[in-house]
PDB file of C-alpha atoms in Angstrom:
ATOM      1  CA  MET A   4      33.887  73.894 -85.991  1.00  0.00           C
ATOM      2  CA  ARG A   5      30.551  73.070 -87.596  1.00  0.00           C
ATOM      3  CA  VAL A   6      28.532  70.072 -86.463  1.00  0.00           C
ATOM      4  CA  ALA A   7      29.068  68.335 -89.829  1.00  0.00           C
ATOM      5  CA  GLU A   8      32.837  68.793 -89.539  1.00  0.00           C
ATOM      6  CA  ASN A   9      32.785  67.428 -85.992  1.00  0.00           C
ATOM      7  CA  LEU A  10      30.821  64.385 -87.157  1.00  0.00           C
ATOM      8  CA  ASN A  11      33.201  63.823 -90.068  1.00  0.00           C
ATOM      9  CA  ALA A  12      36.173  64.041 -87.685  1.00  0.00           C
ATOM     10  CA  ALA A  13      34.478  61.503 -85.398  1.00  0.00           C
ATOM     11  CA  LEU A  14      34.201  59.001 -88.260  1.00  0.00           C
ATOM     12  CA  HIS A  15      37.837  59.570 -89.230  1.00  0.00           C
ATOM     13  CA  GLY A  16      38.784  59.010 -85.599  1.00  0.00           C
ATOM     14  CA  LEU A  17      36.767  55.799 -85.370  1.00  0.00           C
ATOM     15  CA  LEU A  18      38.424  54.321 -88.460  1.00  0.00           C
ATOM     16  CA  ASP A  19      41.812  55.479 -87.175  1.00  0.00           C
ATOM     17  CA  ASP A  20      41.347  53.890 -83.755  1.00  0.00           C
ATOM     18  CA  ASP A  21      39.547  50.684 -84.715  1.00  0.00           C
ATOM     19  CA  PRO A  22      41.060  48.554 -87.520  1.00  0.00           C
ATOM     20  CA  THR A  23      37.873  46.450 -87.577  1.00  0.00           C
ATOM     21  CA  ALA A  24      35.631  49.467 -88.303  1.00  0.00           C
ATOM     22  CA  TYR A  25      33.765  49.785 -91.617  1.00  0.00           C
ATOM     23  CA  VAL A  26      31.608  52.563 -93.042  1.00  0.00           C
ATOM     24  CA  LEU A  27      29.054  51.718 -95.698  1.00  0.00           C
ATOM     25  CA  GLY A  28      26.174  53.387 -97.467  1.00  0.00           C
ATOM     26  CA  GLU A  29      24.916  54.895-100.690  1.00  0.00           C
ATOM     27  CA  ASP A  30      27.326  57.335-102.399  1.00  0.00           C
ATOM     28  CA  VAL A  31      29.676  57.512 -99.402  1.00  0.00           C
ATOM     29  CA  LEU A  32      32.849  57.353-101.526  1.00  0.00           C
ATOM     30  CA  ASP A  33      34.938  60.370-102.540  1.00  0.00           C
ATOM     31  CA  PRO A  34      34.654  62.709-104.305  1.00  0.00           C
ATOM     32  CA  TYR A  35      30.948  62.830-103.379  1.00  0.00           C
ATOM     33  CA  GLY A  36      31.394  61.911 -99.722  1.00  0.00           C
ATOM     34  CA  GLY A  37      27.716  61.328 -98.960  1.00  0.00           C
ATOM     35  CA  ALA A  38      24.642  63.483 -99.584  1.00  0.00           C
ATOM     36  CA  PHE A  39      25.630  65.793 -96.703  1.00  0.00           C
ATOM     37  CA  LYS A  40      29.429  65.336 -97.081  1.00  0.00           C
ATOM     38  CA  ILE A  41      29.719  63.610 -93.705  1.00  0.00           C
ATOM     39  CA  THR A  42      31.877  60.790 -95.136  1.00  0.00           C
ATOM     40  CA  LYS A  43      34.160  63.171 -97.036  1.00  0.00           C
ATOM     41  CA  GLY A  44      37.755  61.933 -97.153  1.00  0.00           C
ATOM     42  CA  LEU A  45      37.068  58.556 -95.551  1.00  0.00           C
ATOM     43  CA  SER A  46      37.358  56.413 -98.696  1.00  0.00           C
ATOM     44  CA  THR A  47      40.577  58.182 -99.692  1.00  0.00           C
ATOM     45  CA  ARG A  48      42.219  57.372 -96.351  1.00  0.00           C
ATOM     46  CA  PHE A  49      40.585  53.970 -95.787  1.00  0.00           C
ATOM     47  CA  PRO A  50      39.757  52.576 -99.250  1.00  0.00           C
ATOM     48  CA  ASP A  51      39.332  48.986 -98.033  1.00  0.00           C
ATOM     49  CA  ARG A  52      36.933  49.863 -95.203  1.00  0.00           C
ATOM     50  CA  VAL A  53      34.563  52.356 -96.812  1.00  0.00           C
ATOM     51  CA  ILE A  54      32.019  50.551 -98.969  1.00  0.00           C
ATOM     52  CA  THR A  55      29.524  52.040-101.385  1.00  0.00           C
ATOM     53  CA  THR A  56      26.278  50.100-101.669  1.00  0.00           C
ATOM     54  CA  PRO A  57      23.289  49.729-104.009  1.00  0.00           C
ATOM     55  CA  ILE A  58      20.167  51.740-103.221  1.00  0.00           C
ATOM     56  CA  SER A  59      18.777  49.195-100.781  1.00  0.00           C
ATOM     57  CA  GLU A  60      18.506  50.208 -97.137  1.00  0.00           C
ATOM     58  CA  GLY A  61      17.537  46.691 -96.113  1.00  0.00           C
ATOM     59  CA  ALA A  62      20.583  45.220 -97.840  1.00  0.00           C
ATOM     60  CA  LEU A  63      23.131  47.707 -96.534  1.00  0.00           C
ATOM     61  CA  THR A  64      21.786  47.418 -92.979  1.00  0.00           C
ATOM     62  CA  GLY A  65      21.880  43.641 -93.249  1.00  0.00           C
ATOM     63  CA  VAL A  66      25.504  43.731 -94.414  1.00  0.00           C
ATOM     64  CA  ALA A  67      26.360  46.049 -91.512  1.00  0.00           C
ATOM     65  CA  ALA A  68      24.683  43.661 -89.077  1.00  0.00           C
ATOM     66  CA  GLY A  69      26.632  40.754 -90.579  1.00  0.00           C
ATOM     67  CA  LEU A  70      29.908  42.626 -90.200  1.00  0.00           C
ATOM     68  CA  ALA A  71      29.078  43.378 -86.578  1.00  0.00           C
ATOM     69  CA  LEU A  72      27.972  39.796 -85.921  1.00  0.00           C
ATOM     70  CA  THR A  73      31.398  38.542 -87.033  1.00  0.00           C
ATOM     71  CA  GLY A  74      33.255  40.848 -84.619  1.00  0.00           C
ATOM     72  CA  ASN A  75      33.693  44.033 -86.638  1.00  0.00           C
ATOM     73  CA  THR A  76      32.434  47.556 -85.995  1.00  0.00           C
ATOM     74  CA  ALA A  77      29.981  48.731 -88.652  1.00  0.00           C
ATOM     75  CA  VAL A  78      28.641  52.244 -89.330  1.00  0.00           C
ATOM     76  CA  ALA A  79      25.879  52.316 -91.929  1.00  0.00           C
ATOM     77  CA  GLU A  80      24.520  55.514 -93.461  1.00  0.00           C
ATOM     78  CA  ILE A  81      20.873  55.792 -94.475  1.00  0.00           C
ATOM     79  CA  MET A  82      20.998  58.725 -96.913  1.00  0.00           C
ATOM     80  CA  PHE A  83      17.676  60.079 -95.628  1.00  0.00           C
ATOM     81  CA  GLY A  84      16.444  58.734 -92.310  1.00  0.00           C
ATOM     82  CA  ASP A  85      12.899  58.375 -93.690  1.00  0.00           C
ATOM     83  CA  PHE A  86      14.066  55.237 -95.477  1.00  0.00           C
ATOM     84  CA  VAL A  87      15.215  53.494 -92.313  1.00  0.00           C
ATOM     85  CA  THR A  88      11.691  52.059 -92.474  1.00  0.00           C
ATOM     86  CA  LEU A  89      12.969  49.836 -95.283  1.00  0.00           C
ATOM     87  CA  ALA A  90      15.520  48.406 -92.830  1.00  0.00           C
ATOM     88  CA  PHE A  91      13.035  47.850 -90.000  1.00  0.00           C
ATOM     89  CA  ASP A  92      13.149  44.063 -90.322  1.00  0.00           C
ATOM     90  CA  GLN A  93      16.957  43.907 -90.328  1.00  0.00           C
ATOM     91  CA  LEU A  94      17.143  46.216 -87.307  1.00  0.00           C
ATOM     92  CA  CYS A  95      14.337  44.840 -85.148  1.00  0.00           C
ATOM     93  CA  ASN A  96      14.169  41.176 -86.133  1.00  0.00           C
ATOM     94  CA  PHE A  97      17.838  40.468 -86.760  1.00  0.00           C
ATOM     95  CA  ALA A  98      20.337  42.972 -85.359  1.00  0.00           C
ATOM     96  CA  ALA A  99      18.580  43.864 -82.101  1.00  0.00           C
ATOM     97  CA  LYS A 100      17.688  40.235 -81.353  1.00  0.00           C
ATOM     98  CA  SER A 101      21.129  38.882 -82.252  1.00  0.00           C
ATOM     99  CA  VAL A 102      22.552  40.502 -79.111  1.00  0.00           C
ATOM    100  CA  SER A 103      20.765  38.020 -76.861  1.00  0.00           C
ATOM    101  CA  MET A 104      18.926  35.258 -78.759  1.00  0.00           C
ATOM    102  CA  TYR A 105      21.839  32.817 -79.067  1.00  0.00           C
ATOM    103  CA  GLY A 106      21.917  31.765 -75.425  1.00  0.00           C
ATOM    104  CA  SER A 107      24.487  34.270 -74.183  1.00  0.00           C
ATOM    105  CA  ARG A 108      25.066  37.956 -74.815  1.00  0.00           C
ATOM    106  CA  LEU A 109      26.811  38.619 -78.126  1.00  0.00           C
ATOM    107  CA  PRO A 110      28.328  42.091 -78.562  1.00  0.00           C
ATOM    108  CA  LEU A 111      27.139  43.722 -81.764  1.00  0.00           C
ATOM    109  CA  ARG A 112      29.003  46.964 -82.535  1.00  0.00           C
ATOM    110  CA  MET A 113      26.754  48.586 -85.087  1.00  0.00           C
ATOM    111  CA  VAL A 114      25.636  52.186 -85.661  1.00  0.00           C
ATOM    112  CA  VAL A 115      23.052  53.221 -88.251  1.00  0.00           C
ATOM    113  CA  ARG A 116      23.208  56.944 -89.074  1.00  0.00           C
ATOM    114  CA  CYS A 117      19.883  58.560 -89.969  1.00  0.00           C
ATOM    115  CA  PRO A 118      19.845  62.168 -91.266  1.00  0.00           C
ATOM    116  CA  THR A 119      16.413  63.275 -90.158  1.00  0.00           C
ATOM    117  CA  GLY A 120      13.976  66.132 -89.686  1.00  0.00           C
ATOM    118  CA  GLY A 121      12.454  68.955 -91.695  1.00  0.00           C
ATOM    119  CA  GLY A 122      13.254  72.605 -92.183  1.00  0.00           C
ATOM    120  CA  ARG A 123      15.097  72.223 -95.484  1.00  0.00           C
ATOM    121  CA  GLY A 124      12.252  71.947 -97.984  1.00  0.00           C
ATOM    122  CA  TYR A 125      12.799  68.288 -98.842  1.00  0.00           C
ATOM    123  CA  GLY A 126       9.109  67.402 -98.725  1.00  0.00           C
ATOM    124  CA  PRO A 127       6.944  64.689 -97.172  1.00  0.00           C
ATOM    125  CA  THR A 128       9.174  61.641 -97.737  1.00  0.00           C
ATOM    126  CA  HIS A 129      12.546  63.208 -96.914  1.00  0.00           C
ATOM    127  CA  SER A 130      11.787  65.313 -93.815  1.00  0.00           C
ATOM    128  CA  GLN A 131      10.344  63.046 -91.131  1.00  0.00           C
ATOM    129  CA  SER A 132      11.466  62.422 -87.556  1.00  0.00           C
ATOM    130  CA  LEU A 133      10.797  58.708 -86.995  1.00  0.00           C
ATOM    131  CA  GLN A 134      12.517  58.194 -83.644  1.00  0.00           C
ATOM    132  CA  LYS A 135       9.292  57.165 -81.897  1.00  0.00           C
ATOM    133  CA  HIS A 136       8.879  54.081 -84.084  1.00  0.00           C
ATOM    134  CA  PHE A 137      11.993  52.497 -82.562  1.00  0.00           C
ATOM    135  CA  VAL A 138      11.444  53.387 -78.892  1.00  0.00           C
ATOM    136  CA  GLY A 139      11.032  50.247 -76.812  1.00  0.00           C
ATOM    137  CA  VAL A 140      12.746  47.707 -79.073  1.00  0.00           C
ATOM    138  CA  PRO A 141      14.874  45.504 -76.761  1.00  0.00           C
ATOM    139  CA  GLY A 142      18.533  45.511 -77.747  1.00  0.00           C
ATOM    140  CA  LEU A 143      18.245  48.669 -79.859  1.00  0.00           C
ATOM    141  CA  ALA A 144      19.515  52.004 -78.498  1.00  0.00           C
ATOM    142  CA  LEU A 145      18.619  55.437 -79.889  1.00  0.00           C
ATOM    143  CA  TYR A 146      20.912  58.465 -79.856  1.00  0.00           C
ATOM    144  CA  GLU A 147      20.492  61.936 -81.327  1.00  0.00           C
ATOM    145  CA  MET A 148      23.145  64.359 -82.541  1.00  0.00           C
ATOM    146  CA  SER A 149      23.424  67.665 -80.736  1.00  0.00           C
ATOM    147  CA  PRO A 150      25.703  70.704 -80.992  1.00  0.00           C
ATOM    148  CA  PHE A 151      26.457  70.229 -77.282  1.00  0.00           C
ATOM    149  CA  HIS A 152      27.887  66.698 -77.538  1.00  0.00           C
ATOM    150  CA  ASP A 153      31.222  65.866 -79.178  1.00  0.00           C
ATOM    151  CA  ASN A 154      30.403  63.226 -81.771  1.00  0.00           C
ATOM    152  CA  ARG A 155      33.614  61.309 -81.144  1.00  0.00           C
ATOM    153  CA  GLU A 156      32.496  60.765 -77.548  1.00  0.00           C
ATOM    154  CA  VAL A 157      29.005  59.817 -78.694  1.00  0.00           C
ATOM    155  CA  PHE A 158      30.360  57.265 -81.182  1.00  0.00           C
ATOM    156  CA  ALA A 159      32.595  55.805 -78.491  1.00  0.00           C
ATOM    157  CA  ALA A 160      29.565  55.428 -76.216  1.00  0.00           C
ATOM    158  CA  MET A 161      27.499  53.770 -78.958  1.00  0.00           C
ATOM    159  CA  VAL A 162      30.255  51.322 -79.896  1.00  0.00           C
ATOM    160  CA  ASP A 163      30.946  50.508 -76.237  1.00  0.00           C
ATOM    161  CA  ARG A 164      27.289  49.532 -75.693  1.00  0.00           C
ATOM    162  CA  GLY A 165      27.864  46.434 -77.808  1.00  0.00           C
ATOM    163  CA  GLU A 166      24.370  46.570 -79.302  1.00  0.00           C
ATOM    164  CA  PRO A 167      22.853  48.142 -82.422  1.00  0.00           C
ATOM    165  CA  CYS A 168      22.348  51.896 -82.179  1.00  0.00           C
ATOM    166  CA  LEU A 169      20.374  54.302 -84.326  1.00  0.00           C
ATOM    167  CA  PHE A 170      21.974  57.754 -84.515  1.00  0.00           C
ATOM    168  CA  PHE A 171      19.516  60.440 -85.569  1.00  0.00           C
ATOM    169  CA  GLU A 172      21.127  63.529 -87.103  1.00  0.00           C
ATOM    170  CA  ASP A 173      18.818  66.502 -87.581  1.00  0.00           C
ATOM    171  CA  LYS A 174      19.886  67.909 -90.942  1.00  0.00           C
ATOM    172  CA  VAL A 175      19.475  71.556 -89.898  1.00  0.00           C
ATOM    173  CA  LEU A 176      22.292  71.060 -87.382  1.00  0.00           C
ATOM    174  CA  TYR A 177      24.982  70.205 -89.944  1.00  0.00           C
ATOM    175  CA  THR A 178      25.864  73.835 -90.653  1.00  0.00           C
ATOM    176  CA  ARG A 179      25.559  75.061 -87.067  1.00  0.00           C
ATOM    177  CA  PRO A 180      28.614  75.659 -84.868  1.00  0.00           C
ATOM    178  CA  MET A 181      29.505  73.143 -82.180  1.00  0.00           C
ATOM    179  CA  GLY A 182      28.895  74.043 -78.556  1.00  0.00           C
ATOM    180  CA  GLN A 183      27.551  77.510 -79.160  1.00  0.00           C
ATOM    181  CA  ALA A 184      24.477  78.745 -77.332  1.00  0.00           C
ATOM    182  CA  ASP A 185      22.895  82.167 -77.033  1.00  0.00           C
ATOM    183  CA  PRO A 186      25.093  84.558 -74.957  1.00  0.00           C
ATOM    184  CA  LEU A 187      22.233  84.710 -72.455  1.00  0.00           C
ATOM    185  CA  PHE A 188      22.846  81.046 -71.589  1.00  0.00           C
ATOM    186  CA  GLU A 189      25.646  78.767 -70.456  1.00  0.00           C
ATOM    187  CA  VAL A 190      26.127  75.110 -71.400  1.00  0.00           C
ATOM    188  CA  ARG A 191      27.620  72.432 -69.172  1.00  0.00           C
ATOM    189  CA  ARG A 192      27.833  68.680 -69.493  1.00  0.00           C
ATOM    190  CA  ASP A 193      26.963  66.004 -66.978  1.00  0.00           C
ATOM    191  CA  GLY A 194      27.941  62.756 -68.660  1.00  0.00           C
ATOM    192  CA  GLY A 195      25.659  62.293 -71.651  1.00  0.00           C
ATOM    193  CA  LEU A 196      23.364  65.124 -70.578  1.00  0.00           C
ATOM    194  CA  ALA A 197      23.816  68.735 -71.715  1.00  0.00           C
ATOM    195  CA  VAL A 198      22.414  71.309 -69.289  1.00  0.00           C
ATOM    196  CA  VAL A 199      21.708  74.836 -70.549  1.00  0.00           C
ATOM    197  CA  ASP A 200      20.928  77.484 -67.926  1.00  0.00           C
ATOM    198  CA  PRO A 201      20.597  81.274 -67.909  1.00  0.00           C
ATOM    199  CA  ALA A 202      23.989  82.917 -67.538  1.00  0.00           C
ATOM    200  CA  VAL A 203      22.726  84.764 -64.439  1.00  0.00           C
ATOM    201  CA  PRO A 204      23.477  82.482 -61.457  1.00  0.00           C
ATOM    202  CA  ASP A 205      20.364  83.462 -59.489  1.00  0.00           C
ATOM    203  CA  LEU A 206      18.136  82.433 -62.397  1.00  0.00           C
ATOM    204  CA  ALA A 207      20.113  79.281 -63.167  1.00  0.00           C
ATOM    205  CA  GLY A 208      19.579  77.966 -59.649  1.00  0.00           C
ATOM    206  CA  ARG A 209      15.777  78.279 -59.696  1.00  0.00           C
ATOM    207  CA  PRO A 210      14.336  77.929 -63.210  1.00  0.00           C
ATOM    208  CA  ASP A 211      10.611  78.531 -63.597  1.00  0.00           C
ATOM    209  CA  CYS A 212      10.391  75.696 -66.121  1.00  0.00           C
ATOM    210  CA  VAL A 213      12.588  72.842 -67.344  1.00  0.00           C
ATOM    211  CA  ILE A 214      12.476  71.912 -71.042  1.00  0.00           C
ATOM    212  CA  VAL A 215      13.665  68.474 -72.149  1.00  0.00           C
ATOM    213  CA  ALA A 216      14.473  68.222 -75.862  1.00  0.00           C
ATOM    214  CA  PRO A 217      16.564  66.062 -78.201  1.00  0.00           C
ATOM    215  CA  GLY A 218      19.439  67.676 -80.095  1.00  0.00           C
ATOM    216  CA  GLY A 219      17.465  68.493 -83.222  1.00  0.00           C
ATOM    217  CA  THR A 220      14.915  70.554 -81.306  1.00  0.00           C
ATOM    218  CA  ALA A 221      17.371  72.183 -78.902  1.00  0.00           C
ATOM    219  CA  HIS A 222      17.909  75.350 -80.979  1.00  0.00           C
ATOM    220  CA  ARG A 223      14.153  75.979 -81.105  1.00  0.00           C
ATOM    221  CA  ALA A 224      13.917  75.425 -77.361  1.00  0.00           C
ATOM    222  CA  LEU A 225      16.743  77.932 -76.873  1.00  0.00           C
ATOM    223  CA  GLY A 226      14.910  80.461 -79.035  1.00  0.00           C
ATOM    224  CA  ALA A 227      11.809  80.031 -76.892  1.00  0.00           C
ATOM    225  CA  MET A 228      13.891  80.357 -73.722  1.00  0.00           C
ATOM    226  CA  ARG A 229      15.352  83.630 -74.978  1.00  0.00           C
ATOM    227  CA  SER A 230      11.970  85.173 -75.754  1.00  0.00           C
ATOM    228  CA  LEU A 231      10.483  83.960 -72.478  1.00  0.00           C
ATOM    229  CA  LEU A 232      13.362  85.479 -70.529  1.00  0.00           C
ATOM    230  CA  LEU A 233      13.467  88.830 -72.328  1.00  0.00           C
ATOM    231  CA  GLN A 234       9.744  89.349 -72.868  1.00  0.00           C
ATOM    232  CA  GLU A 235       8.213  87.797 -69.761  1.00  0.00           C
ATOM    233  CA  GLU A 236      11.086  87.322 -67.289  1.00  0.00           C
ATOM    234  CA  ILE A 237      10.464  83.557 -67.269  1.00  0.00           C
ATOM    235  CA  SER A 238      13.654  81.576 -66.772  1.00  0.00           C
ATOM    236  CA  CYS A 239      14.009  78.083 -68.215  1.00  0.00           C
ATOM    237  CA  ARG A 240      16.555  75.287 -68.088  1.00  0.00           C
ATOM    238  CA  LEU A 241      17.141  73.057 -71.112  1.00  0.00           C
ATOM    239  CA  LEU A 242      18.135  69.395 -70.789  1.00  0.00           C
ATOM    240  CA  VAL A 243      19.468  67.670 -73.921  1.00  0.00           C
ATOM    241  CA  PRO A 244      20.239  63.938 -73.515  1.00  0.00           C
ATOM    242  CA  SER A 245      22.533  62.311 -76.039  1.00  0.00           C
ATOM    243  CA  ARG A 246      20.894  58.912 -75.613  1.00  0.00           C
ATOM    244  CA  LEU A 247      17.149  58.971 -76.160  1.00  0.00           C
ATOM    245  CA  TYR A 248      16.473  55.317 -75.404  1.00  0.00           C
ATOM    246  CA  PRO A 249      16.974  53.597 -73.049  1.00  0.00           C
ATOM    247  CA  LEU A 250      16.374  56.925 -71.317  1.00  0.00           C
ATOM    248  CA  ASP A 251      18.614  57.658 -68.339  1.00  0.00           C
ATOM    249  CA  ALA A 252      15.838  59.157 -66.234  1.00  0.00           C
ATOM    250  CA  GLU A 253      18.034  59.211 -63.141  1.00  0.00           C
ATOM    251  CA  ALA A 254      20.367  61.685 -64.871  1.00  0.00           C
ATOM    252  CA  LEU A 255      17.445  64.076 -65.403  1.00  0.00           C
ATOM    253  CA  LEU A 256      16.127  64.023 -61.839  1.00  0.00           C
ATOM    254  CA  PRO A 257      18.640  66.416 -60.185  1.00  0.00           C
ATOM    255  CA  TYR A 258      17.876  69.085 -62.796  1.00  0.00           C
ATOM    256  CA  LEU A 259      14.071  68.958 -62.817  1.00  0.00           C
ATOM    257  CA  GLY A 260      11.779  71.596 -61.377  1.00  0.00           C
ATOM    258  CA  PRO A 261       8.052  71.677 -60.611  1.00  0.00           C
ATOM    259  CA  VAL A 262       7.139  72.495 -64.249  1.00  0.00           C
ATOM    260  CA  VAL A 263       8.453  70.340 -67.130  1.00  0.00           C
ATOM    261  CA  VAL A 264       7.868  70.580 -70.896  1.00  0.00           C
ATOM    262  CA  VAL A 265       9.155  68.010 -73.430  1.00  0.00           C
ATOM    263  CA  ALA A 266       9.623  69.316 -76.983  1.00  0.00           C
ATOM    264  CA  GLU A 267      10.342  67.212 -80.077  1.00  0.00           C
ATOM    265  CA  GLU A 268       9.740  67.185 -83.833  1.00  0.00           C
ATOM    266  CA  SER A 269       7.846  63.896 -84.053  1.00  0.00           C
ATOM    267  CA  THR A 270       4.129  63.809 -84.838  1.00  0.00           C
ATOM    268  CA  PRO A 271       1.651  63.236 -81.969  1.00  0.00           C
ATOM    269  CA  GLY A 272       1.010  59.798 -80.510  1.00  0.00           C
ATOM    270  CA  GLY A 273       3.386  57.220 -79.056  1.00  0.00           C
ATOM    271  CA  THR A 274       6.230  59.726 -78.925  1.00  0.00           C
ATOM    272  CA  TRP A 275       9.625  59.788 -77.255  1.00  0.00           C
ATOM    273  CA  GLY A 276       8.258  62.712 -75.243  1.00  0.00           C
ATOM    274  CA  GLY A 277       5.500  60.461 -73.931  1.00  0.00           C
ATOM    275  CA  GLU A 278       8.182  58.004 -72.745  1.00  0.00           C
ATOM    276  CA  VAL A 279      10.081  60.839 -71.029  1.00  0.00           C
ATOM    277  CA  ALA A 280       6.899  62.079 -69.338  1.00  0.00           C
ATOM    278  CA  HIS A 281       6.043  58.574 -68.141  1.00  0.00           C
ATOM    279  CA  ARG A 282       9.496  58.062 -66.616  1.00  0.00           C
ATOM    280  CA  ILE A 283       9.454  61.477 -64.921  1.00  0.00           C
ATOM    281  CA  HIS A 284       5.958  60.861 -63.538  1.00  0.00           C
ATOM    282  CA  GLN A 285       7.155  57.548 -62.068  1.00  0.00           C
ATOM    283  CA  ARG A 286      10.111  59.108 -60.265  1.00  0.00           C
ATOM    284  CA  ALA A 287       9.196  62.712 -59.546  1.00  0.00           C
ATOM    285  CA  TRP A 288       5.399  63.059 -59.453  1.00  0.00           C
ATOM    286  CA  ASP A 289       5.456  64.517 -55.935  1.00  0.00           C
ATOM    287  CA  ARG A 290       7.805  67.276 -57.123  1.00  0.00           C
ATOM    288  CA  LEU A 291       5.672  68.380 -60.070  1.00  0.00           C
ATOM    289  CA  ARG A 292       3.055  71.115 -60.068  1.00  0.00           C
ATOM    290  CA  GLY A 293       1.184  69.262 -62.809  1.00  0.00           C
ATOM    291  CA  PRO A 294       1.676  66.639 -65.526  1.00  0.00           C
ATOM    292  CA  VAL A 295       4.586  66.992 -67.925  1.00  0.00           C
ATOM    293  CA  ARG A 296       3.401  68.951 -70.956  1.00  0.00           C
ATOM    294  CA  LEU A 297       4.275  67.659 -74.442  1.00  0.00           C
ATOM    295  CA  VAL A 298       4.807  69.747 -77.573  1.00  0.00           C
ATOM    296  CA  CYS A 299       5.510  68.293 -81.014  1.00  0.00           C
ATOM    297  CA  SER A 300       4.792  68.776 -84.710  1.00  0.00           C
ATOM    298  CA  LYS A 301       1.283  68.544 -86.151  1.00  0.00           C
ATOM    299  CA  ALA A 302      -0.275  65.276 -87.323  1.00  0.00           C
ATOM    300  CA  SER A 303       0.445  65.978 -90.966  1.00  0.00           C
ATOM    301  CA  VAL A 304       2.761  65.231 -93.824  1.00  0.00           C
ATOM    302  CA  ILE A 305       5.563  67.786 -94.081  1.00  0.00           C
ATOM    303  CA  PRO A 306       5.085  70.126 -97.059  1.00  0.00           C
ATOM    304  CA  THR A 307       7.932  71.223 -99.316  1.00  0.00           C
ATOM    305  CA  ALA A 308       6.993  74.913 -99.388  1.00  0.00           C
ATOM    306  CA  ALA A 309       8.765  76.752 -96.562  1.00  0.00           C
ATOM    307  CA  HIS A 310       5.736  78.714 -95.377  1.00  0.00           C
ATOM    308  CA  LEU A 311       3.638  75.544 -95.169  1.00  0.00           C
ATOM    309  CA  GLU A 312       6.448  73.553 -93.572  1.00  0.00           C
ATOM    310  CA  ARG A 313       6.639  76.131 -90.767  1.00  0.00           C
ATOM    311  CA  GLU A 314       2.937  75.600 -90.064  1.00  0.00           C
ATOM    312  CA  VAL A 315       3.480  71.879 -89.463  1.00  0.00           C
ATOM    313  CA  LEU A 316       6.822  71.521 -87.657  1.00  0.00           C
ATOM    314  CA  VAL A 317       7.290  72.308 -83.979  1.00  0.00           C
ATOM    315  CA  THR A 318       8.428  75.937 -83.613  1.00  0.00           C
ATOM    316  CA  GLU A 319       9.948  78.295 -81.067  1.00  0.00           C
ATOM    317  CA  SER A 320       6.564  79.934 -80.617  1.00  0.00           C
ATOM    318  CA  ALA A 321       4.884  76.568 -79.952  1.00  0.00           C
ATOM    319  CA  ILE A 322       7.445  75.792 -77.239  1.00  0.00           C
ATOM    320  CA  HIS A 323       7.068  79.333 -75.842  1.00  0.00           C
ATOM    321  CA  HIS A 324       3.289  78.848 -75.677  1.00  0.00           C
ATOM    322  CA  ALA A 325       3.606  75.387 -74.075  1.00  0.00           C
ATOM    323  CA  VAL A 326       5.813  76.781 -71.308  1.00  0.00           C
ATOM    324  CA  ARG A 327       3.375  79.602 -70.583  1.00  0.00           C
ATOM    325  CA  GLU A 328       0.436  77.197 -70.464  1.00  0.00           C
ATOM    326  CA  ALA A 329       2.338  74.794 -68.206  1.00  0.00           C
ATOM    327  CA  LEU A 330       3.168  77.588 -65.764  1.00  0.00           C
ATOM    328  CA  ARG A 331      -0.491  78.635 -65.671  1.00  0.00           C
ATOM    329  CA  GLY A 332      -1.360  75.077 -64.656  1.00  0.00           C
TER     330      GLY A 332
END
């Protein structure tokens, strides 16, 4: 099953299981089924609970927050995650604060889906990874789609939190198969954390480096791990958390080694990777050979042309290089 099909099945399952659940967004109705076909079939099966909206991210997010505030479950789709900036006020000043500003905790079951990231030639305003701009907002949780996490389980976790959640979906993952890694590696799950180790037990037990990456960067991290293993006999472990913020740093600790690299697609400065590094330094500084090394995209707009886009976005080779430099100290 492809990641997009798994995500579509998760939305069908949510509407099946929860009679108070609504899905809303631009062009989400059949026969179009959303820009990336993630809502395909939903409006046919649930015509009263799938709502198409005007092209206004602030409005559709506000309606979703209102639905959640009155006891419903709301899933809003931002067609391209870049435009979640237009909903910043609704998310940060209304939805996130509504959980706690009325004197007692008020459950707010709300998920905002954000197709994100580059690699598809969509250009500067349709290719960004804006996760870092929402890190640290009280009452707002951030999740990221991954081929190693069943989306039905992820949606259940987001809804159960009872607070607004942003769900970042790297667009390059939609066509990739679920759960599949390189044959050189094995994937296992520990709660919301996916752990990818070399398939050779001796190497899995003592990785030279641990890479932490969100779902959208995981395939590039795996590519770097493959080249490092085959070309330089450097073994790496990959950790892919489903929830980016609040970060469950305690879940990472048992899997860390003396050398840690955090890879992501955001631009430099105030990144999620910086938050991960800070939390690891707080809890595991005495176990590290040196500071956590960060690798991300360049401080640039994202070009449309493929050859220029590759020069800007974080790549396998950049992660490969970061691991080598980290091991050199």
